[in-house]
């Protein structure tokens, strides 16, 4: 097998594990045509995609790239990547605003991107790109800049100082803010002091709690 190119190694292990290209693509968070391109040696997996592919195929990234050694060999100085826990759909702010209504029956054909997560979430978890700079503050440890991707779990109970995704009463879009609970009153607080704190009033909906955030550099 060592004389094969990476595409042949990917194809052979995929078939060994009895997975379709679509199944591998979904587990990694890429499109089926991407897997086809890898197996045909038109392109090669790199970076996070290479690590995820090696996890899905139960082999070492080095073997996948070079064919040297044994598929299960992992160098001592290379730390194994954390095990993936699943995929969540990336939705827009309008879809997120309606998530409480559609989460039990959303149309997967309307989802164009899925991302892998490292923590176990409920079946209704989703991801959302941060829009605007209302949560950007360099002095805040949990600062969220525009373009970052947050993973949101509607089943995780929000508490004081949780970062949440909420739908305002007069909007069909979702917003990301910190939940502040002060006695019998609650507020949505932006980290950026140039934006106003929003009192939670009747008609507002807390859609879910942010459980992780990452920066998409693509």
Coordinates of N, CA and C in Angstrom, one line a residue:
X1 N 0.8 -1.2 0.0 CA 0.0 0.0 0.0 C 0.9 1.3 0.0
X2 N 2.1 1.1 0.4 CA 3.0 2.3 0.5 C 3.2 3.0 -0.9
X3 N 3.1 2.2 -2.0 CA 3.3 2.8 -3.3 C 2.2 3.6 -3.8
X4 N 1.0 3.5 -3.1 CA -0.2 4.2 -3.5 C 0.0 5.7 -3.2
X5 N -0.7 6.5 -4.0 CA -0.8 8.0 -3.6 C -1.8 8.1 -2.5
X6 N -1.9 9.3 -2.0 CA -2.8 9.5 -0.8 C -4.3 9.2 -1.2
X7 N -4.7 9.5 -2.5 CA -6.0 9.2 -2.9 C -6.4 7.7 -2.8
X8 N -5.4 6.9 -3.2 CA -5.7 5.4 -3.1 C -5.7 5.0 -1.6
X9 N -4.9 5.6 -0.8 CA -5.0 5.2 0.7 C -6.3 5.6 1.3
X10 N -6.8 6.8 0.9 CA -8.1 7.3 1.4 C -9.2 6.3 1.0
X11 N -9.2 6.0 -0.3 CA -10.2 5.1 -0.9 C -10.2 3.8 -0.2
X12 N -9.0 3.2 -0.1 CA -8.9 1.8 0.5 C -9.4 1.8 1.9
X13 N -9.0 2.7 2.7 CA -9.4 2.7 4.1 C -10.9 3.0 4.2
X14 N -11.4 3.9 3.4 CA -12.9 4.2 3.4 C -13.7 2.9 3.1
X15 N -13.2 2.2 2.1 CA -13.9 1.0 1.7 C -13.8 -0.1 2.8
X16 N -12.6 -0.1 3.4 CA -12.3 -1.1 4.5 C -13.3 -0.8 5.7
X17 N -13.6 0.4 5.9 CA -14.5 0.8 7.0 C -16.0 0.8 6.5
X18 N -16.2 0.4 5.3 CA -17.5 0.3 4.7 C -18.3 1.6 4.8
X19 N -17.6 2.7 4.4 CA -18.3 4.0 4.4 C -18.3 4.6 3.0
X20 N -19.4 5.3 2.7 CA -19.5 6.0 1.5 C -18.8 7.3 1.5
X21 N -18.6 7.9 0.4 CA -17.9 9.2 0.3 C -18.8 10.2 1.1
X22 N -20.1 10.1 0.9 CA -21.0 11.1 1.6 C -20.9 10.9 3.1
X23 N -20.7 9.7 3.6 CA -20.6 9.5 5.1 C -19.3 10.1 5.6
X24 N -18.2 9.9 4.9 CA -16.9 10.5 5.3 C -17.0 12.0 5.3
X25 N -17.6 12.5 4.2 CA -17.7 14.0 4.1 C -18.5 14.6 5.2
X26 N -19.6 13.9 5.6 CA -20.4 14.5 6.7 C -19.6 14.4 8.0
X27 N -18.9 13.3 8.3 CA -18.2 13.2 9.5 C -17.1 14.3 9.6
X28 N -16.5 14.6 8.5 CA -15.4 15.6 8.5 C -15.9 17.0 8.5
X29 N -17.0 17.2 7.8 CA -17.6 18.6 7.6 C -17.2 19.2 6.3
X30 N -17.0 18.4 5.3 CA -16.8 18.9 3.9 C -17.8 18.3 3.0
X31 N -17.7 18.7 1.7 CA -18.7 18.2 0.7 C -18.2 16.9 0.1
X32 N -19.2 16.1 -0.4 CA -18.8 14.9 -1.1 C -17.9 15.1 -2.2
X33 N -18.0 16.1 -3.1 CA -17.0 16.3 -4.1 C -15.6 16.5 -3.6
X34 N -15.5 17.0 -2.4 CA -14.1 17.2 -1.9 C -13.5 15.8 -1.6
X35 N -14.3 14.9 -1.1 CA -13.7 13.5 -0.9 C -13.4 12.9 -2.3
X36 N -14.2 13.1 -3.3 CA -13.9 12.6 -4.6 C -12.6 13.2 -5.1
X37 N -12.4 14.5 -4.9 CA -11.1 15.1 -5.4 C -9.9 14.5 -4.6
X38 N -10.1 14.3 -3.3 CA -9.0 13.7 -2.6 C -8.6 12.3 -3.1
X39 N -9.7 11.5 -3.4 CA -9.5 10.1 -3.8 C -8.9 10.0 -5.2
X40 N -9.2 11.1 -6.0 CA -8.7 11.1 -7.4 C -7.4 11.9 -7.5
X41 N -6.8 12.2 -6.3 CA -5.5 12.9 -6.2 C -5.5 14.3 -7.0
X42 N -6.7 14.9 -7.0 CA -6.9 16.2 -7.6 C -6.4 17.3 -6.6
X43 N -6.8 17.1 -5.4 CA -6.4 17.9 -4.2 C -6.0 17.0 -3.1
X44 N -5.4 17.5 -2.0 CA -5.0 16.7 -0.9 C -5.6 17.4 0.4
X45 N -6.0 16.6 1.4 CA -6.4 17.2 2.7 C -5.3 17.8 3.4
X46 N -5.5 18.9 4.0 CA -4.5 19.6 4.8 C -5.0 20.1 6.1
X47 N -4.1 20.4 7.0 CA -4.5 21.0 8.3 C -5.6 20.2 9.1
X48 N -6.6 20.9 9.5 CA -7.7 20.3 10.3 C -8.4 19.2 9.5
X49 N -8.5 19.4 8.2 CA -9.2 18.3 7.4 C -8.4 17.1 7.4
X50 N -7.1 17.2 7.4 CA -6.2 16.0 7.4 C -6.4 15.2 8.8
X51 N -6.4 16.0 9.9 CA -6.5 15.4 11.2 C -7.9 14.7 11.3
X52 N -8.9 15.4 10.8 CA -10.3 14.8 10.9 C -10.4 13.6 10.1
X53 N -9.8 13.6 8.9 CA -9.9 12.5 8.0 C -9.1 11.3 8.6
X54 N -8.0 11.5 9.2 CA -7.3 10.4 9.9 C -8.0 9.8 11.0
X55 N -8.8 10.7 11.8 CA -9.6 10.2 12.8 C -10.7 9.3 12.3
X56 N -11.4 9.8 11.3 CA -12.5 9.0 10.7 C -12.0 7.7 10.1
X57 N -10.9 7.7 9.5 CA -10.3 6.5 8.9 C -9.5 5.6 9.9
X58 N -9.3 6.1 11.1 CA -8.6 5.4 12.2 C -7.2 5.1 11.7
X59 N -6.5 6.1 11.3 CA -5.1 6.0 10.9 C -4.3 7.2 11.3
X60 N -3.0 7.2 11.2 CA -2.2 8.4 11.5 C -2.1 9.3 10.3
X61 N -2.1 10.6 10.6 CA -1.9 11.6 9.5 C -0.7 11.4 8.7
X62 N 0.4 11.0 9.3 CA 1.7 10.8 8.6 C 1.6 9.7 7.6
X63 N 1.0 8.6 8.0 CA 0.8 7.5 7.1 C -0.1 7.9 5.9
X64 N -1.2 8.6 6.2 CA -2.1 9.0 5.2 C -1.4 9.8 4.1
X65 N -0.5 10.7 4.6 CA 0.2 11.6 3.6 C 1.3 10.9 2.9
X66 N 2.1 10.1 3.6 CA 3.3 9.5 3.0 C 3.2 8.0 2.7
X67 N 2.4 7.3 3.4 CA 2.3 5.8 3.2 C 3.4 5.1 3.9
X68 N 4.2 5.8 4.7 CA 5.4 5.2 5.3 C 4.9 4.7 6.7
X69 N 5.5 3.5 7.1 CA 5.1 2.9 8.4 C 3.8 2.2 8.3
X70 N 3.2 2.1 9.5 CA 1.9 1.4 9.6 C 0.8 2.5 9.8
X71 N -0.4 2.2 9.2 CA -1.5 3.1 9.4 C -1.8 3.6 10.8
X72 N -1.6 2.7 11.8 CA -1.9 3.1 13.1 C -0.7 3.7 13.9
X73 N 0.4 3.8 13.2 CA 1.6 4.4 13.9 C 1.4 5.9 14.2
X74 N 1.6 6.4 15.4 CA 1.6 7.8 15.7 C 2.9 8.1 16.4
X75 N 3.6 9.1 15.9 CA 4.9 9.5 16.4 C 4.7 10.0 17.9
X76 N 5.7 9.7 18.7 CA 5.6 10.1 20.1 C 5.6 11.6 20.3
X77 N 6.2 12.3 19.4 CA 6.2 13.8 19.6 C 5.0 14.5 19.0
X78 N 4.0 13.7 18.5 CA 2.8 14.3 17.9 C 1.6 13.9 18.8
X79 N 1.0 14.9 19.3 CA -0.2 14.7 20.2 C -1.4 14.4 19.3
X80 N -2.1 13.4 19.7 CA -3.3 13.0 18.9 C -4.3 14.1 19.1
X81 N -5.0 14.4 18.0 CA -6.1 15.4 18.1 C -7.2 14.9 18.9
X82 N -7.9 15.9 19.6 CA -9.1 15.5 20.4 C -10.1 14.7 19.5
X83 N -10.8 13.8 20.1 CA -11.8 13.0 19.4 C -13.0 13.9 19.1
X84 N -13.5 13.8 17.9 CA -14.6 14.6 17.5 C -15.9 14.0 18.1
X85 N -16.9 14.8 18.4 CA -18.1 14.4 19.0 C -19.3 14.4 18.1
X86 N -19.1 15.0 16.9 CA -20.2 15.1 16.0 C -20.2 16.3 15.2
X87 N -21.2 16.5 14.4 CA -21.3 17.7 13.5 C -22.6 18.5 13.9
X88 N -22.5 19.8 13.7 CA -23.6 20.7 13.9 C -23.8 21.6 12.7
X89 N -25.0 21.9 12.3 CA -25.3 22.8 11.2 C -24.9 24.2 11.4
X90 N -24.3 24.9 10.4 CA -24.1 26.3 10.5 C -25.2 27.0 9.9
X91 N -25.9 27.8 10.6 CA -27.1 28.5 10.1 C -26.9 30.0 10.2
X92 N -27.8 30.8 9.5 CA -27.7 32.2 9.6 C -28.5 32.8 10.7
X93 N -28.4 34.1 10.9 CA -29.1 34.7 12.0 C -30.6 34.7 11.9
X94 N -31.2 34.6 10.7 CA -32.6 34.5 10.5 C -33.1 33.1 10.9
X95 N -32.3 32.1 10.4 CA -32.7 30.7 10.8 C -32.5 30.5 12.3
X96 N -31.5 31.1 12.9 CA -31.3 31.0 14.3 C -32.5 31.6 15.1
X97 N -33.0 32.7 14.5 CA -34.1 33.4 15.2 C -35.4 32.6 15.2
X98 N -35.5 31.7 14.2 CA -36.7 30.8 14.2 C -36.4 29.4 14.7
X99 N -35.2 29.2 15.3 CA -34.8 27.8 15.6 C -35.7 27.1 16.6
X100 N -36.3 27.9 17.5 CA -37.2 27.3 18.5 C -38.4 26.7 17.9
X101 N -38.7 27.3 16.7 CA -39.9 26.8 16.0 C -39.6 25.7 15.0
X102 N -38.4 25.6 14.4 CA -38.1 24.7 13.3 C -37.1 23.6 13.7
X103 N -36.6 23.6 15.0 CA -35.5 22.7 15.3 C -35.9 21.2 15.2
X104 N -37.2 20.9 15.5 CA -37.5 19.5 15.4 C -37.8 19.1 14.0
X105 N -37.9 20.0 13.0 CA -38.1 19.5 11.7 C -37.5 20.4 10.6
X106 N -36.2 20.9 10.9 CA -35.6 21.7 9.9 C -35.2 20.9 8.7
X107 N -35.2 21.5 7.5 CA -34.8 20.9 6.3 C -33.3 20.9 6.1
X108 N -32.7 19.7 6.1 CA -31.3 19.6 6.0 C -30.8 20.1 4.6
X109 N -31.7 20.1 3.6 CA -31.3 20.5 2.3 C -31.0 22.0 2.3
X110 N -31.5 22.7 3.3 CA -31.2 24.2 3.4 C -29.9 24.5 4.2
X111 N -29.3 23.4 4.7 CA -28.1 23.6 5.4 C -26.9 23.4 4.5
X112 N -26.1 24.4 4.3 CA -25.0 24.3 3.3 C -23.6 24.0 4.0
X113 N -23.6 24.0 5.3 CA -22.3 23.8 6.0 C -22.5 23.2 7.3
X114 N -21.7 22.2 7.6 CA -21.6 21.5 8.9 C -20.2 21.6 9.5
X115 N -20.1 21.8 10.8 CA -18.8 21.8 11.4 C -18.7 20.8 12.5
X116 N -17.5 20.2 12.7 CA -17.3 19.2 13.8 C -17.2 19.9 15.1
X117 N -17.6 19.2 16.2 CA -17.4 19.8 17.5 C -16.6 18.8 18.4
X118 N -16.0 19.3 19.4 CA -15.2 18.4 20.3 C -15.9 18.1 21.6
X119 N -17.1 18.7 21.8 CA -17.9 18.4 23.0 C -19.2 17.8 22.6
X120 N -19.7 17.0 23.5 CA -21.0 16.4 23.2 C -22.1 17.4 23.4
X121 N -23.0 17.6 22.4 CA -24.1 18.5 22.5 C -25.4 17.8 22.3
X122 N -26.5 18.5 22.6 CA -27.8 17.9 22.3 C -28.1 17.8 20.8
X123 N -29.0 17.1 20.4 CA -29.3 16.9 19.0 C -29.8 18.2 18.3
X124 N -30.1 19.2 19.1 CA -30.6 20.4 18.5 C -29.6 21.5 18.4
X125 N -28.3 21.2 18.7 CA -27.2 22.2 18.7 C -27.0 22.7 17.3
X126 N -26.6 23.9 17.2 CA -26.3 24.5 15.9 C -25.1 25.5 16.0
X127 N -24.6 25.9 14.9 CA -23.5 26.9 14.9 C -23.9 28.2 14.2
X128 N -23.4 29.3 14.6 CA -23.8 30.6 14.1 C -22.5 31.5 14.0
X129 N -22.4 32.2 12.9 CA -21.3 33.2 12.7 C -21.7 34.5 13.4
X130 N -20.8 35.0 14.2 CA -21.0 36.3 14.8 C -21.0 37.4 13.8
X131 N -22.1 38.3 13.9 CA -22.2 39.4 13.0 C -22.1 40.7 13.8
X132 N -21.2 41.6 13.3 CA -21.0 42.9 14.0 C -20.0 42.8 15.1
X133 N -19.8 43.9 15.8 CA -18.7 44.0 16.8 C -19.3 44.2 18.2
X134 N -20.5 44.0 18.4 CA -21.1 44.2 19.8 C -20.6 43.4 20.9
X135 N -20.0 42.2 20.5 CA -19.4 41.3 21.5 C -17.9 41.3 21.5
X136 N -17.3 42.3 20.8 CA -15.8 42.4 20.7 C -15.3 43.4 21.8
X137 N -14.4 42.9 22.6 CA -13.8 43.7 23.6 C -12.5 43.0 24.0
X138 N -11.4 43.6 23.7 CA -10.1 43.0 24.0 C -9.8 42.8 25.5
X139 N -10.5 43.5 26.4 CA -10.3 43.3 27.8 C -11.2 42.2 28.3
X140 N -12.1 41.6 27.5 CA -13.0 40.6 27.9 C -12.4 39.2 27.5
X141 N -12.2 38.3 28.4 CA -11.6 37.0 28.0 C -12.5 36.2 27.0
X142 N -13.8 36.4 27.0 CA -14.6 35.7 26.1 C -15.1 36.6 24.9
X143 N -14.3 37.5 24.6 CA -14.6 38.4 23.4 C -14.9 37.7 22.2
X144 N -15.9 38.1 21.5 CA -16.3 37.4 20.2 C -16.3 38.5 19.1
X145 N -15.3 38.3 18.2 CA -15.2 39.2 17.1 C -16.1 38.8 15.9
X146 N -16.3 39.7 15.0 CA -17.2 39.4 13.8 C -16.5 38.3 13.0
X147 N -17.3 37.3 12.6 CA -16.8 36.2 11.8 C -16.5 35.0 12.6
X148 N -16.4 35.1 13.9 CA -16.2 33.9 14.7 C -17.4 33.0 14.7
X149 N -17.2 31.7 14.9 CA -18.3 30.8 14.8 C -18.5 30.3 16.3
X150 N -19.8 30.4 16.7 CA -20.2 29.9 18.0 C -21.1 28.7 17.9
X151 N -20.8 27.8 18.8 CA -21.7 26.6 18.8 C -22.7 26.8 19.9
X152 N -24.0 26.6 19.6 CA -25.1 26.9 20.5 C -25.9 25.7 20.8
X153 N -26.2 25.5 22.1 CA -27.0 24.3 22.5 C -28.3 24.8 23.2
X154 N -29.4 24.6 22.5 CA -30.7 25.0 23.1 C -31.1 24.3 24.3
X155 N -30.5 23.1 24.6 CA -30.9 22.3 25.7 C -30.0 22.6 26.9
X156 N -29.0 23.4 26.8 CA -28.2 23.8 27.9 C -28.8 25.0 28.7
X157 N -29.0 24.8 29.9 CA -29.6 25.9 30.7 C -28.8 27.1 30.8
X158 N -29.3 28.3 30.5 CA -28.6 29.5 30.6 C -28.6 30.0 32.0
X159 N -27.5 30.6 32.5 CA -27.4 31.1 33.8 C -26.8 32.5 33.8
X160 N -26.6 33.1 34.9 CA -26.0 34.4 35.0 C -24.6 34.4 34.4
X161 N -24.4 35.3 33.4 CA -23.2 35.5 32.7 C -22.9 34.5 31.6
X162 N -23.9 33.7 31.3 CA -23.8 32.8 30.1 C -23.9 33.7 28.9
X163 N -23.2 33.3 27.9 CA -23.4 33.9 26.6 C -24.5 33.2 25.9
X164 N -25.5 33.9 25.4 CA -26.6 33.3 24.8 C -26.9 33.8 23.4
X165 N -27.8 33.1 22.7 CA -28.3 33.5 21.5 C -29.8 33.8 21.8
X166 N -30.3 35.0 21.5 CA -31.6 35.4 21.8 C -32.3 36.1 20.6
X167 N -33.6 36.0 20.5 CA -34.4 36.7 19.5 C -35.2 37.8 20.2
X168 N -34.9 39.0 19.7 CA -35.6 40.2 20.3 C -37.1 40.2 19.9
X169 N -37.9 40.9 20.7 CA -39.4 40.8 20.4 C -39.7 41.5 19.1
X170 N -38.9 42.4 18.6 CA -39.3 43.2 17.4 C -38.4 42.8 16.2
X171 N -37.8 41.6 16.3 CA -36.9 41.1 15.2 C -37.1 39.7 14.9
X172 N -36.8 39.3 13.6 CA -36.8 37.9 13.2 C -35.4 37.3 13.2
X173 N -34.4 38.1 13.7 CA -33.0 37.7 13.7 C -32.6 37.4 15.1
X174 N -31.6 36.5 15.2 CA -31.0 36.2 16.5 C -29.8 37.1 16.8
X175 N -29.5 37.3 18.1 CA -28.4 38.1 18.5 C -27.6 37.4 19.5
X176 N -26.3 37.6 19.6 CA -25.4 37.0 20.6 C -25.1 38.0 21.7
X177 N -25.4 37.7 22.9 CA -25.1 38.6 24.0 C -24.9 37.8 25.3
X178 N -24.3 38.5 26.3 CA -24.2 37.9 27.6 C -25.5 38.1 28.4
X179 N -25.9 37.0 29.1 CA -27.1 37.1 29.9 C -26.7 37.6 31.3
X180 N -27.3 38.7 31.8 CA -27.1 39.2 33.1 C -28.4 39.1 33.9
X181 N -28.3 38.4 35.0 CA -29.5 38.2 35.9 C -29.3 39.0 37.2
X182 N -30.2 40.0 37.4 CA -30.0 40.8 38.6 C -31.4 40.8 39.3
X183 N -31.4 39.9 40.3 CA -32.7 39.7 41.1 C -33.8 39.2 40.2
X184 N -34.9 39.9 40.1 CA -36.0 39.5 39.2 C -35.9 40.1 37.8
X185 N -34.8 40.7 37.5 CA -34.7 41.3 36.2 C -33.5 40.7 35.5
X186 N -33.6 40.6 34.1 CA -32.6 40.0 33.3 C -32.3 41.0 32.1
X187 N -31.0 40.9 31.7 CA -30.6 41.8 30.6 C -29.7 41.0 29.6
X188 N -29.6 41.6 28.4 CA -28.7 41.1 27.5 C -27.6 42.2 27.3
X189 N -26.3 41.8 27.7 CA -25.3 42.8 27.8 C -24.2 42.5 26.6
X190 N -24.0 43.5 25.8 CA -22.9 43.4 24.8 C -21.6 43.7 25.5
X191 N -20.5 43.0 25.1 CA -19.2 43.3 25.7 C -18.6 44.6 25.2
X192 N -19.0 45.1 24.1 CA -18.6 46.4 23.5 C -19.4 47.5 24.2
X193 N -18.8 48.3 24.9 CA -19.5 49.4 25.7 C -20.2 50.4 24.8
X194 N -19.9 50.4 23.5 CA -20.5 51.4 22.6 C -22.0 51.0 22.3
X195 N -22.3 49.8 22.7 CA -23.7 49.3 22.5 C -24.5 49.2 23.8
X196 N -25.8 49.4 23.7 CA -26.6 49.5 24.9 C -27.0 48.1 25.5
X197 N -27.1 48.1 26.8 CA -27.6 46.9 27.5 C -29.1 46.8 27.1
X198 N -29.6 45.6 26.9 CA -31.0 45.4 26.5 C -31.8 44.7 27.6
X199 N -32.8 45.3 28.2 CA -33.6 44.6 29.2 C -34.4 43.5 28.5
X200 N -34.5 42.4 29.1 CA -35.3 41.3 28.6 C -36.7 41.5 28.9
X201 N -37.5 41.6 27.9 CA -39.0 41.9 28.1 C -39.8 40.8 27.5
X202 N -41.1 40.9 27.7 CA -42.0 39.9 27.1 C -41.9 39.8 25.6
X203 N -41.8 38.7 25.1 CA -41.7 38.5 23.7 C -40.3 38.1 23.2
X204 N -39.3 38.4 24.1 CA -37.9 37.9 23.8 C -37.8 36.4 24.1
X205 N -37.0 35.8 23.3 CA -36.8 34.3 23.5 C -35.3 34.0 23.6
X206 N -34.9 33.3 24.6 CA -33.5 32.8 24.7 C -33.5 31.5 23.9
X207 N -32.8 31.5 22.8 CA -32.8 30.3 21.9 C -31.8 29.2 22.4
X208 N -30.7 29.6 22.9 CA -29.7 28.6 23.4 C -28.5 29.3 24.0
X209 N -27.7 28.5 24.6 CA -26.5 28.9 25.3 C -25.2 28.6 24.4
X210 N -24.4 29.5 24.3 CA -23.1 29.3 23.6 C -22.2 28.4 24.4
X211 N -21.7 27.3 23.8 CA -20.9 26.4 24.5 C -19.4 26.4 24.1
X212 N -19.2 27.0 22.9 CA -17.8 27.1 22.4 C -17.8 28.1 21.3
X213 N -16.6 28.6 21.0 CA -16.4 29.6 19.9 C -15.0 29.3 19.2
X214 N -15.0 29.6 18.0 CA -13.7 29.4 17.2 C -13.7 30.4 16.1
X215 N -12.5 30.7 15.6 CA -12.2 31.6 14.6 C -12.0 30.9 13.2
X216 N -12.8 31.2 12.3 CA -12.7 30.6 10.9 C -11.7 31.4 10.1
X217 N -10.6 30.9 9.8 CA -9.5 31.6 9.1 C -9.6 31.3 7.6
X218 N -10.6 30.6 7.1 CA -10.7 30.3 5.7 C -11.2 31.5 4.9

